[in-house]
Coordinates of C-alpha atoms and ligand atoms in Angstrom, one line a residue:
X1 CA -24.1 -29.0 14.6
X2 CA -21.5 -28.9 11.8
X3 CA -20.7 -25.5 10.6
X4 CA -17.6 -23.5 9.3
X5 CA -15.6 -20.8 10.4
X6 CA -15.1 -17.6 8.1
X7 CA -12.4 -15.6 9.4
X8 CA -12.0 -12.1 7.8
X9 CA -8.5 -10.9 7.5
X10 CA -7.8 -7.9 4.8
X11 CA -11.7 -8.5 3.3
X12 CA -13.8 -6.6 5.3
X13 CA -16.9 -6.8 3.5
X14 CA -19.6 -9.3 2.8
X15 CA -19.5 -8.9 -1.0
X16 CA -17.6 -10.4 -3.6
X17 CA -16.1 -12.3 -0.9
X18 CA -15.5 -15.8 -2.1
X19 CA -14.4 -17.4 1.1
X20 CA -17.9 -16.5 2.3
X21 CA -19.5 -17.5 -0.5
X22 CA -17.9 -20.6 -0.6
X23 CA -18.4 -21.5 3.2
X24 CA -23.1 -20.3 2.7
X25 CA -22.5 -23.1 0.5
X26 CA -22.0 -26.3 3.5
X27 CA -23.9 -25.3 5.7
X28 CA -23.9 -22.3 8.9
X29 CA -21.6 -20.0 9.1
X30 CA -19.9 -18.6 11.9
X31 CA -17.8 -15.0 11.3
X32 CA -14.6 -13.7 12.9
X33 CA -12.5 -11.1 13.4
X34 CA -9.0 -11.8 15.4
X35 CA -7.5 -8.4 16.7
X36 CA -4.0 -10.2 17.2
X37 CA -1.8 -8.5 19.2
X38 CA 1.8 -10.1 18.3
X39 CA 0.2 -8.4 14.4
X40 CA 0.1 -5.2 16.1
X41 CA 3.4 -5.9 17.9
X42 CA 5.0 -5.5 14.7
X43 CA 7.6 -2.3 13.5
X44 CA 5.0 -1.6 10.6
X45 CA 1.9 -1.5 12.5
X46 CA 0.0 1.9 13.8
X47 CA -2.4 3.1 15.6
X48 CA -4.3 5.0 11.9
X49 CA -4.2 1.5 10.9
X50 CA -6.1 -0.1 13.7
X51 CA -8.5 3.0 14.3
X52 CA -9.6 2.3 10.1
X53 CA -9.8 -1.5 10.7
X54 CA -11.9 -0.9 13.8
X55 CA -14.2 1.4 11.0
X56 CA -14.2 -1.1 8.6
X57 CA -15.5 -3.8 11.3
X58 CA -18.2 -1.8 12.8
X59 CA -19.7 -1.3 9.0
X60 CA -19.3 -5.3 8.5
X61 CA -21.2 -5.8 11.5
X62 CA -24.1 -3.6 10.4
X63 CA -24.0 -5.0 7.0
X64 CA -24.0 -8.8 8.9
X65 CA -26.6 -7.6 11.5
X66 CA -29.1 -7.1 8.4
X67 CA -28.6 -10.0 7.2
X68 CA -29.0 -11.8 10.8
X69 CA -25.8 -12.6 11.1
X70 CA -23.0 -11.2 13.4
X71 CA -19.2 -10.7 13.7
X72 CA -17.8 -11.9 16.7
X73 CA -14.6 -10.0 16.7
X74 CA -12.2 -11.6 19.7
X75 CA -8.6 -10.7 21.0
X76 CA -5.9 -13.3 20.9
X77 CA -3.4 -15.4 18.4
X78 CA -5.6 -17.2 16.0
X79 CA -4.1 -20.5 16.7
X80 CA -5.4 -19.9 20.3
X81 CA -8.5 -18.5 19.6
X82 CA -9.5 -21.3 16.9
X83 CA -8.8 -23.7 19.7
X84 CA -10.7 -21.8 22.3
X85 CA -14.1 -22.0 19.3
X86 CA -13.2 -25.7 18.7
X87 CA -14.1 -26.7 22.1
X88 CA -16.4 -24.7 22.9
X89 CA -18.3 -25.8 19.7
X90 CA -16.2 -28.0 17.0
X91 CA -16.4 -27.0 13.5
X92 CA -15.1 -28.6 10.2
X93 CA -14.3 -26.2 8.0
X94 CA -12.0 -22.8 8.2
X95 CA -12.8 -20.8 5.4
X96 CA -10.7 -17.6 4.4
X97 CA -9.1 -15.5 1.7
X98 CA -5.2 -16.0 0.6
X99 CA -3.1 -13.5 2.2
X100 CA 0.0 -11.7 1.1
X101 CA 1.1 -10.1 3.9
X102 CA 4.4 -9.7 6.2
X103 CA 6.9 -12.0 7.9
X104 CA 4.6 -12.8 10.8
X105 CA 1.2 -13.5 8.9
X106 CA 3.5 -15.9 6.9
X107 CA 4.2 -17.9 9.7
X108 CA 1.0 -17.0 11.7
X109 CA -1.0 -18.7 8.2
X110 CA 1.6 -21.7 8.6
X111 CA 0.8 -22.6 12.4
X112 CA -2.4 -22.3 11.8
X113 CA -2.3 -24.7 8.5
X114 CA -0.7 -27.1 11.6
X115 CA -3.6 -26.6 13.9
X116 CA -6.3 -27.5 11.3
X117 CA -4.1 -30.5 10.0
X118 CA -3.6 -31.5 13.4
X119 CA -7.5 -31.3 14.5
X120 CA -8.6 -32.5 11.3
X121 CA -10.5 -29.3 10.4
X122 CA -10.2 -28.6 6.3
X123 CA -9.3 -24.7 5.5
X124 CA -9.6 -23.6 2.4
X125 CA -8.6 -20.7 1.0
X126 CA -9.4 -18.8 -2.2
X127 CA -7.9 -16.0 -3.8
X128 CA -8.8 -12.7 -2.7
X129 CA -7.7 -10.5 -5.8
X130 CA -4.9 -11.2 -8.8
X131 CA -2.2 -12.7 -7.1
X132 CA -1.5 -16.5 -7.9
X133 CA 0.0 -19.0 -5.4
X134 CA 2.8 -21.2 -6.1
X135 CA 3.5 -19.5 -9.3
X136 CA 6.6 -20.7 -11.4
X137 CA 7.6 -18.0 -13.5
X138 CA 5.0 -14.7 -14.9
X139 CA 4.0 -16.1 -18.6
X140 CA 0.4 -16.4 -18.0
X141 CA -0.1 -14.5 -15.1
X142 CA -1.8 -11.4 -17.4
X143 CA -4.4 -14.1 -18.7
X144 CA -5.0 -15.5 -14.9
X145 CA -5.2 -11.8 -13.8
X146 CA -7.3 -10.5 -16.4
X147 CA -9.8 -14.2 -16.1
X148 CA -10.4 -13.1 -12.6
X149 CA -11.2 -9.4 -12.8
X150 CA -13.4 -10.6 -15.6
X151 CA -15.5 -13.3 -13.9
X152 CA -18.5 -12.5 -12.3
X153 CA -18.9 -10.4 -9.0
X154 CA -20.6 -12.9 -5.9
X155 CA -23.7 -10.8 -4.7
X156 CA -24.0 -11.0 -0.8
X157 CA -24.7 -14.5 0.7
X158 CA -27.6 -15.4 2.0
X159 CA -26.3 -17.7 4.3
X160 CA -27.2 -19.1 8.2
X161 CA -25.4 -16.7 10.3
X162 CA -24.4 -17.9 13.6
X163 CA -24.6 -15.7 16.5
X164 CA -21.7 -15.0 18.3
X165 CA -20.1 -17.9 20.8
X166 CA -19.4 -16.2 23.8
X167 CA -19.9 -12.3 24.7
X168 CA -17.1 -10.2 23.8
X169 CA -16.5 -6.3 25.6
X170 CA -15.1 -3.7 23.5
X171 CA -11.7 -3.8 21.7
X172 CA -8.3 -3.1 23.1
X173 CA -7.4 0.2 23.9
X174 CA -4.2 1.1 21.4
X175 CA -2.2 1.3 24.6
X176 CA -3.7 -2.3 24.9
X177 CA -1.8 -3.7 22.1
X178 CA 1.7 -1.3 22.6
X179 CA 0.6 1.3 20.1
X180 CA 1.3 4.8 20.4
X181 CA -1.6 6.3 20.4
X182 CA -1.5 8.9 18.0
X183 CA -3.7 9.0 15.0
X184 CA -3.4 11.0 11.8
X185 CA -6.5 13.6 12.5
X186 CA -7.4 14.1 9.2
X187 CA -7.1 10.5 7.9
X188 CA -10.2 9.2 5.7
X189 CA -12.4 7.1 7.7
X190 CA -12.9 3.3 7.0
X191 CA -15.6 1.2 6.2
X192 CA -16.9 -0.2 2.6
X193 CA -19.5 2.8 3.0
X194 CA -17.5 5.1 2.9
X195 CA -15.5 3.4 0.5
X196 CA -18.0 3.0 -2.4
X197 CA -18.8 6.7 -1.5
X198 CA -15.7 7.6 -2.9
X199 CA -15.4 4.9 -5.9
X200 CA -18.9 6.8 -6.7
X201 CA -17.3 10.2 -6.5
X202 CA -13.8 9.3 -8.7
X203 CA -16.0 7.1 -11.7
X204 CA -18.6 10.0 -11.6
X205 CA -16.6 13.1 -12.4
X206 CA -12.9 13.1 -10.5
X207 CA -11.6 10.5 -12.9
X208 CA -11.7 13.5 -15.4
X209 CA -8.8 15.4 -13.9
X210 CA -6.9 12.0 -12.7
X211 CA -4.0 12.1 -15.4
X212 CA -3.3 16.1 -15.2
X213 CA -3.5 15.6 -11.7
X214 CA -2.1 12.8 -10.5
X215 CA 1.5 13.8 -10.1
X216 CA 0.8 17.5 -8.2
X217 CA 0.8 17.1 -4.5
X218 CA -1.8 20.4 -4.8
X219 CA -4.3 18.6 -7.2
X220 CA -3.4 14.2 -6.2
X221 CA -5.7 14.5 -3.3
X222 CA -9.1 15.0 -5.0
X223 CA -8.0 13.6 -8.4
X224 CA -6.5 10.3 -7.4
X225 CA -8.7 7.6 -6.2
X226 CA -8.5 7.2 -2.7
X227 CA -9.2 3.9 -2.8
X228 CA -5.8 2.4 -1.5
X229 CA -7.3 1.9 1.9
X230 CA -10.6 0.5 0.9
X231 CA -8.6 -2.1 -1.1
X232 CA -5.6 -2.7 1.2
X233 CA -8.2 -3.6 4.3
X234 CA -10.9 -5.4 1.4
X235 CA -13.5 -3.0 2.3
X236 CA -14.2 -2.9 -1.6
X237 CA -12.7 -5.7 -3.7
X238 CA -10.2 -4.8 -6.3
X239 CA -12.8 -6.9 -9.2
X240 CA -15.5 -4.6 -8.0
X241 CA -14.0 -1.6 -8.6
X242 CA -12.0 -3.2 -11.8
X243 CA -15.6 -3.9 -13.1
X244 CA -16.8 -0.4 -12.0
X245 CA -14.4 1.5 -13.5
X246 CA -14.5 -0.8 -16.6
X247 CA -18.4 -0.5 -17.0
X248 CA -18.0 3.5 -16.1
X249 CA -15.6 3.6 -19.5
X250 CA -18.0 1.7 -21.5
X251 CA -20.5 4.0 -20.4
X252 CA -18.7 7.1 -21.6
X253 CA -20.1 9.1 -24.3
X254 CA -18.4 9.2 -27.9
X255 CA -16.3 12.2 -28.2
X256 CA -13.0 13.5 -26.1
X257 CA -13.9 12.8 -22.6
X258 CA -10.8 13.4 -20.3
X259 CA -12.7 10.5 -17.8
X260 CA -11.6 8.5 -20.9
X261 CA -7.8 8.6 -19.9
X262 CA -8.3 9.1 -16.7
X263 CA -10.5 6.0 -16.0
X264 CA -7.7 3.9 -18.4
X265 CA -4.5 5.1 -16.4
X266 CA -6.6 4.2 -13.0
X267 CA -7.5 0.8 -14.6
X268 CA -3.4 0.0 -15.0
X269 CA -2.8 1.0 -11.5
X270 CA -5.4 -1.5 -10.4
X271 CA -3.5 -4.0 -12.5
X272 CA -0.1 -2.3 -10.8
X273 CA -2.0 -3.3 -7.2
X274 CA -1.5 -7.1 -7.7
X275 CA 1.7 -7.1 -10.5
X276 CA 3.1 -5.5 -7.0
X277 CA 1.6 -8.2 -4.6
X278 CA 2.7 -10.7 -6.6
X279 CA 6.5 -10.2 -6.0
X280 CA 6.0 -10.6 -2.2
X281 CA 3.9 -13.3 -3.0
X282 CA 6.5 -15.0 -5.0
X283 CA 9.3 -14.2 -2.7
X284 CA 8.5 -13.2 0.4
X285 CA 12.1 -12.5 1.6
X286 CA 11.6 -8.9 -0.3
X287 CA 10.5 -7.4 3.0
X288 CA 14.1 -7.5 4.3
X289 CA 16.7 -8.7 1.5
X290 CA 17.5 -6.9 -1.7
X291 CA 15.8 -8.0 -4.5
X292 CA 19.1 -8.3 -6.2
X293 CA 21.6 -9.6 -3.8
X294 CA 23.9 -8.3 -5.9
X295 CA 23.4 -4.9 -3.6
X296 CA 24.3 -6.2 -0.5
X297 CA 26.5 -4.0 1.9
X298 CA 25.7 -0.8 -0.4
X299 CA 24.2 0.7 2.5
X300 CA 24.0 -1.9 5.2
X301 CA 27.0 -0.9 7.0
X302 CA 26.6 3.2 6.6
X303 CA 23.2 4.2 8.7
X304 CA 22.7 7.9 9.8
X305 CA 20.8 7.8 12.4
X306 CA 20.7 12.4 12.4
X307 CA 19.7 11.6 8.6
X308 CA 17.0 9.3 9.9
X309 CA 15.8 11.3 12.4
X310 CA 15.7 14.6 10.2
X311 CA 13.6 12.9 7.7
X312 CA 11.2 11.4 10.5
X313 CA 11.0 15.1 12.3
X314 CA 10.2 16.8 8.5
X315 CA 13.3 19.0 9.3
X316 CA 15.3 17.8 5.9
X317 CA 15.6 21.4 5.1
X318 CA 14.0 20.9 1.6
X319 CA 10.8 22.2 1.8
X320 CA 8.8 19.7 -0.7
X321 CA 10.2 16.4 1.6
X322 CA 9.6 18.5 4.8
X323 CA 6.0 19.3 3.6
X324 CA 5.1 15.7 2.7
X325 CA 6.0 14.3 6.0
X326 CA 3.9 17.1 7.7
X327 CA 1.4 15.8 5.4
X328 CA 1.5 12.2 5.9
X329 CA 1.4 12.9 9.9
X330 CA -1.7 14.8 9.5
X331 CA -3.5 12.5 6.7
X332 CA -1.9 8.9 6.2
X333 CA -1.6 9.6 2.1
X334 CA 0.6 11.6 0.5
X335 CA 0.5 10.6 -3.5
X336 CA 2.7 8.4 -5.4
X337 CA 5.0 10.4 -6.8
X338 CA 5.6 12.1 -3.5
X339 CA 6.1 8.8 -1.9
X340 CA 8.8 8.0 -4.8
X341 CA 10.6 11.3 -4.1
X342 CA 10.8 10.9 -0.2
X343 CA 12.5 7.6 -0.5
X344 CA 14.6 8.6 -3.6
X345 CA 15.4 11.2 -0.8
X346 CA 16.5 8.7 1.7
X347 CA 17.8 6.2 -0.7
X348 CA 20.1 9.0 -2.5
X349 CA 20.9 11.9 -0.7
X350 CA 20.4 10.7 3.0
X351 CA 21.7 7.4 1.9
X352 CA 19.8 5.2 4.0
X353 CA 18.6 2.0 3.7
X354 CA 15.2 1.3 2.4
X355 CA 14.5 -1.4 5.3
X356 CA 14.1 1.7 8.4
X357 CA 13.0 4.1 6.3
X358 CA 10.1 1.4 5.1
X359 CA 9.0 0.3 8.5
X360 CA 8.6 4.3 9.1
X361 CA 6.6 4.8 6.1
X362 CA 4.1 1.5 6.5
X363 CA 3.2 3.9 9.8
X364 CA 2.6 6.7 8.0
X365 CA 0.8 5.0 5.4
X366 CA -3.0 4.5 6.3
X367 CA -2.9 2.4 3.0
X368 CA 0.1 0.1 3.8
X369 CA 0.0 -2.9 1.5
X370 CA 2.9 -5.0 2.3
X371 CA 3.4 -6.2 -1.1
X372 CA 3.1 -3.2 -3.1
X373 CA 4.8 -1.2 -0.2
X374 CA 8.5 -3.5 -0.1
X375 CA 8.8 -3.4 -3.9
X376 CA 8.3 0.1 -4.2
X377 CA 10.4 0.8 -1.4
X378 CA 13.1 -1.1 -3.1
X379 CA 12.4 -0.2 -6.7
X380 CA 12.7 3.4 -5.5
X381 CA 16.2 2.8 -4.0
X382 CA 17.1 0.9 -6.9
X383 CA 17.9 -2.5 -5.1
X384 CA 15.6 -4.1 -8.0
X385 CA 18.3 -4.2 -10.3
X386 CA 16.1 -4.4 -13.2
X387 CA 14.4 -1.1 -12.9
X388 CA 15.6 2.5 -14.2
X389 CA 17.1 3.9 -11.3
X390 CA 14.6 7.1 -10.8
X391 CA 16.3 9.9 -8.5
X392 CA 13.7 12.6 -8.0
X393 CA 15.1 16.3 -7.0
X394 CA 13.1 17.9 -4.5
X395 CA 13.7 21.2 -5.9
X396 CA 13.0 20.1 -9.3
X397 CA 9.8 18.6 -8.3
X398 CA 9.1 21.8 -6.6
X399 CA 9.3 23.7 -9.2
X400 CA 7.3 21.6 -11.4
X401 CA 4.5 20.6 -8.8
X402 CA 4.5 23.2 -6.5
X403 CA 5.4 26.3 -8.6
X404 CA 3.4 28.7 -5.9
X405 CA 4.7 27.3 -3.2
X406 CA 0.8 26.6 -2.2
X407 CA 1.8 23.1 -0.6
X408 CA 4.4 23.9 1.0
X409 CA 3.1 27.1 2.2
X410 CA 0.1 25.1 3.3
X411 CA 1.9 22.1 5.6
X412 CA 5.1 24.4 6.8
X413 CA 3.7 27.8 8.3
X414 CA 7.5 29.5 8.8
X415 CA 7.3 29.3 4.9
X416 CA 4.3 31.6 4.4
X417 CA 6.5 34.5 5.4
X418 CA 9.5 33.6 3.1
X419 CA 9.5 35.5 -0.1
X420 CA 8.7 33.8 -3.7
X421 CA 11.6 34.0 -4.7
X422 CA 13.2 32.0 -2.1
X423 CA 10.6 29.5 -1.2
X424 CA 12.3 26.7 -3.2
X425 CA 15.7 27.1 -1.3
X426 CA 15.2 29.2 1.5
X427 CA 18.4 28.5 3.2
X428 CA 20.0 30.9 0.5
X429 CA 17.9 33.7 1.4
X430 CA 20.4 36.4 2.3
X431 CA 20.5 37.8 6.0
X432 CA 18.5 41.0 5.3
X433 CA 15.8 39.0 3.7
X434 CA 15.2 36.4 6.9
X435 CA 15.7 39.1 8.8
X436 CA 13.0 41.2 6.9
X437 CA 10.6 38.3 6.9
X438 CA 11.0 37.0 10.3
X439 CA 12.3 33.6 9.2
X440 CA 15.7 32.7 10.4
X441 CA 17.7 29.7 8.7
X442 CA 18.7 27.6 11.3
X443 CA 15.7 28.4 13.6
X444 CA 12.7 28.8 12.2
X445 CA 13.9 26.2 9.6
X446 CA 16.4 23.8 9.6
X447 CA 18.9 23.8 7.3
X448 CA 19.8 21.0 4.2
X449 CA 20.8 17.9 6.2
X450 CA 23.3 17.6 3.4
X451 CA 24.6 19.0 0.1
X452 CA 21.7 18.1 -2.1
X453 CA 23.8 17.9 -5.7
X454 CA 27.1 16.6 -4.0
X455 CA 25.0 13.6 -2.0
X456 CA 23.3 13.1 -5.1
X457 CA 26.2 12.6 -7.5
X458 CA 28.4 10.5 -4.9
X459 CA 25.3 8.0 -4.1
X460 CA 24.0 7.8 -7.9
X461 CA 27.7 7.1 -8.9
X462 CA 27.6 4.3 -6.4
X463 CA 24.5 2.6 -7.7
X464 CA 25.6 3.1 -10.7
X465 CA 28.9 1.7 -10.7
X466 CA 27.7 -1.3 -9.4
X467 CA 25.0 -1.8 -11.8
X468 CA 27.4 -1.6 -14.6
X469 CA 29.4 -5.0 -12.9
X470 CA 29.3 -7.7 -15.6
X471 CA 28.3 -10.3 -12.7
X472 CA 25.4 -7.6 -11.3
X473 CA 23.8 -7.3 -14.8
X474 CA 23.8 -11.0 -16.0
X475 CA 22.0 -12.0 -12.5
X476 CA 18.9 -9.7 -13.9
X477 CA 17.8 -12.0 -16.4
X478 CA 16.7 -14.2 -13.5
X479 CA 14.6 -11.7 -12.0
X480 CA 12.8 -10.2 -14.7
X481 CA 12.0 -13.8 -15.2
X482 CA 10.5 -14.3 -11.9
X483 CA 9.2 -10.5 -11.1
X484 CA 9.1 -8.7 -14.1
X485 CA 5.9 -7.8 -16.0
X486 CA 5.1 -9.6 -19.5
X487 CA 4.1 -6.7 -21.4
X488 CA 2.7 -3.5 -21.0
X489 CA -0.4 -3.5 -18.9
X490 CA -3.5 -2.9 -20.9
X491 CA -6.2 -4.3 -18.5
X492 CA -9.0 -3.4 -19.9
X493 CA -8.6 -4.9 -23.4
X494 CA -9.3 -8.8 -23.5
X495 CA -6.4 -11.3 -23.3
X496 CA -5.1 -12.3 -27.1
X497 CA -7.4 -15.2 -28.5
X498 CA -4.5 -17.6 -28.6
X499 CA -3.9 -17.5 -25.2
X500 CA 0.4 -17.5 -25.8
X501 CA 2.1 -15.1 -23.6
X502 CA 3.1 -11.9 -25.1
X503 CA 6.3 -10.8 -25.6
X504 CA 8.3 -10.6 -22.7
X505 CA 8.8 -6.7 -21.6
X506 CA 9.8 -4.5 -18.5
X507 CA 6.8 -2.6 -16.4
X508 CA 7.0 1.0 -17.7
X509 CA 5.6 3.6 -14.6
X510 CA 4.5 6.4 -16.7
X511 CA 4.8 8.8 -14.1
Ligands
FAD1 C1 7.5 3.9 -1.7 C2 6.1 3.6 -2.0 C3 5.3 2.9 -1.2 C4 4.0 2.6 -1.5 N1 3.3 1.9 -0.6 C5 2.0 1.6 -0.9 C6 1.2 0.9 0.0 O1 1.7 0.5 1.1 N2 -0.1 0.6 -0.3 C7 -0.6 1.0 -1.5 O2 -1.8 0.8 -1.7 N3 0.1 1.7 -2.4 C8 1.4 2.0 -2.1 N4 2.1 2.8 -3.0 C9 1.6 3.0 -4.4 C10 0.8 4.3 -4.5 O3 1.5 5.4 -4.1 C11 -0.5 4.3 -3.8 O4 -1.3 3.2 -4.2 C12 -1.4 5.5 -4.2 O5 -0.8 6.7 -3.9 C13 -2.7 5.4 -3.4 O6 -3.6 6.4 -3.7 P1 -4.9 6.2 -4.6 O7 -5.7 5.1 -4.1 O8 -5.6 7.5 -4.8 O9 -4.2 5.7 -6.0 P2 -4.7 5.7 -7.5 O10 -3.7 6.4 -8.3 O11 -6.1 6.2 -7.6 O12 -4.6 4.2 -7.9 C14 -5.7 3.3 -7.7 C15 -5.2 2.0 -7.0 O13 -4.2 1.4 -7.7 C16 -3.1 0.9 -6.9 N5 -1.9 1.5 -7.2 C17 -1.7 2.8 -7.6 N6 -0.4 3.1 -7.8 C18 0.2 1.9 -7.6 C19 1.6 1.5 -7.8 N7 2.5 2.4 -8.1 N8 1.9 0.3 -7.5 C20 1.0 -0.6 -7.1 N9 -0.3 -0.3 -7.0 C21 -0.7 0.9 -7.2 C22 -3.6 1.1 -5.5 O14 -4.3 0.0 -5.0 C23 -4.5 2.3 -5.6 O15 -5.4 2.5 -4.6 C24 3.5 3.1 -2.7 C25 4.3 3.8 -3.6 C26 5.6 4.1 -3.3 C27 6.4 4.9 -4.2

């Protein structure tokens, strides 16, 4: 019998999914899952991950069991387990969606472009959201970005499912695969159920409070999305939420309607999602080099492993970065600004490089998206060269976000007993006052790691200092060229009627 293979990486659904579409189209169709465990190996894989991916599965089975079908989800590398399905029953087509993903799924995708060369098996892939392959430079990418999210949405195939080849037990225990087994306890759970659940919930009424909330860590978790894990694992495909939203805005009553702003600053985050991508795409080296080599050695050759390891533990001493972490290890999501400010933390005043400190946030991170993940972790420690160098003060941001203390209050319990007044820099409170309260610097909580304005004004002088070099600003030309956004991102207006690319312009974050 000739059929084709679909194998679901970071798409696990059954609609809008072209690869699927593509292979209803020859003939049966045979679906699969590989749990690989050099993947899970990996320094920025976790145990939240696997535990959502493992949700997300047992949803796309249901969804395939009513349709007839099944998932046969296996253990192995693929290369192996491709070759294990080949003889057990060839097939002639592999069918999947482009991935951007890390180092290893790089060269994983590469040996297993070998295999299928080598057994004369075709695999196509197609592209799974807005990020283009082999792209030269980003005139053009807008118009190729905004022609997808526009095309029409695949409904779910009706296609001849094929059972499952062999009988498979349950999947490997954590410990299995050399996770840790811990799990953030309240992380959201996966599945595209779940996920158009909350799609329904933010386009009904939370997009309202999305721009005024956004930035608070007190207000981010309702008012944001929540989609980030949906789309990182393809539970939900970014065009069908793109088209959601979109339709949800045209929808809209005339009059003020704060769902109006919110629904438009969501929409350029969507378009954020694969502008992001795209520069892993395009240069894949991101995950470990500087963007701009010109910042080589800045902090190489200085790490701090008691830095480090304060930051892990949430013992920083400022209660904002302390309160995050405590956050993240409970939930997997803290919300973007708060993500900027810790690694502005460890990038400036910690002065560590963005390369450990990223490995332990992808773990944190239930929503870790390789792409948008190693720019962000660089753009934040200002190895981009062609961004404004944003350092965030976690007092400041305290102050602004946090002006009651509720959130820090809420994820650090020796700080319900410290007085207002001191709860943005309680190492100051004066000896009577801890011992009044019951909270003693030093013991109950830790002090600053390090002089928060002195660390700050040596480490920005640094970056600084080299970004003004003659040689360090002409090489940025080159990479706005290659990374940088075309113009501002209005992705829900229609691309210009004469198709040129717009003036050339730098991403603004309006955050
Ligand atoms: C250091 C750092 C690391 C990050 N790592 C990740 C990551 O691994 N995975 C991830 O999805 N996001 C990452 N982000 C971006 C952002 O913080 C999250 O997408 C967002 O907090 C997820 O919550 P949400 O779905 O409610 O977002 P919303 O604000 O509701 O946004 C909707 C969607 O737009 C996309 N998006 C939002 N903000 C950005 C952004 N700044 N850049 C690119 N895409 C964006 C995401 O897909 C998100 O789900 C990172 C940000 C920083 C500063």
């Amino acid at each position: 019998m000739i059929y084709s293979v679909v194998w679901f990486k970071r798409d696990l659904r059954l609609q809008d999914h072209a690869a699927l579409h593509r292979a209803a189209r020859q003939g049966p169709v045979l679906c699969l899952y590989v749990i690989e465990p050099s993947l899970w190996r990996q320094p920025d894989a976790a145990n939240l991950h696997y535990q959502f991916i493992l949700e997300c599965l047992s949803d796309l089975a249901d969804d395939l069991h009513r349709q007839g079908g099944a998932l046969h989800v296996t253990t192995g590398e693929v290369v192996e387990v491709l070759g294990r399905l080949y003889r057990h029953a060839p097939f002639a087509a592999l069918h999947s969606h482009e991935e951007t993903g890390n180092d290893v799924t790089y060269r994983r995708d590469k040996a297993v472009a070998r295999w299928c060369r080598e057994q004369g098996v075709a695999w196509h892939e197609v592209p799974q959201f807005g990020v283009v392959r082999r792209l030269a430079d980003r005139d053009g990418w807008q118009a190729a970005w905004e022609a997808r999210m526009a095309a029409p949405r695949l409904p779910a195939v009706a296609a001849r499912f094929l059972p499952a080849p062999w009988p498979e037990g349950p999947p490997p225990a954590p410990a299995a695969l050399g996770l840790e087994p811990t799990d953030a306890p309240l992380r959201q759970a996966g599945g595209r159920r779940q996920g158009l659940e909350i799609l329904d919930s933010f386009l009904g009424d939370r997009s309202g409070r999305y721009r005024g909330g956004l930035s608070s860590p007190l207000s981010a978790p309702t008012a944001c999305s929540r989609l980030s894990p949906y789309l990182a694992q393809g539970a939900l495909s970014l065009r069908e939420v793109v088209q959601a939203a979109r339709d949800r805005l045209g929808d809209l009553p005339d009059g003020p309607d704060p769902r109006r702003q919110g629904l438009t600053a969501f929409l350029s985050r969507l378009h954020w999602h694969c502008h992001f991508i795209q520069k892993l795409e395009s240069e894949p080296a991101l995950e470990f080099r500087n963007m701009h080599a010109g910042y080589d050695g800045l902090r190489e050759g200085e790490w701090n492993e008691d830095h480090f390891r304060a930051l892990v533990a949430g013992r920083t001493g400022w209660p904002l970065v302390d309160a995050c972490v405590a956050m993240l290890r409970e939930t997997g999501w803290v919300n973007f600004r708060m993500r900027a400010m810790l690694v502005s933390v460890a990038a400036y005043p910690l002065w560590l490089h963005w390369r450990p400190v990223g490995l332990w946030l992808a773990r944190q991170f239930l929503d870790y998206e390789p792409g948008i993940h190693w720019s962000q972790m660089q753009m934040q420690s200002g190895t981009t060269g062609m961004n404004t160098t944003r350092v965030y003060n976690p007092i400041k941001q305290a102050r602004d976000h946090d002006p009651d203390g509720r959130f820090v209050r809420r994820w650090l319990p020796a700080l319900r007993r410290v007085p207002d007044s001191w709860l943005f820099e309680p190492w100051r409170m004066p000896a009577d006052v801890q011992a009044r309260c019951g909270v003693r610097v030093g013991t109950d909580i830790p002090w600053p790691v390090v002089d928060l304005d002195a660390a700050t004004r040596m480490a920005k002088a640094r970056v600084h200092g080299l970004r003004a070099q003659p040689a360090i600003k002409s090489a940025v030309a080159a990479l706005v060229d290659r990374h940088g956004s075309r113009r501002p991102a209005i992705p829900h207006s229609r691309p210009s009627r004469s198709g040129r690319p717009a003036p050339r312009a730098q991403l603004t974050l309006d955050l």
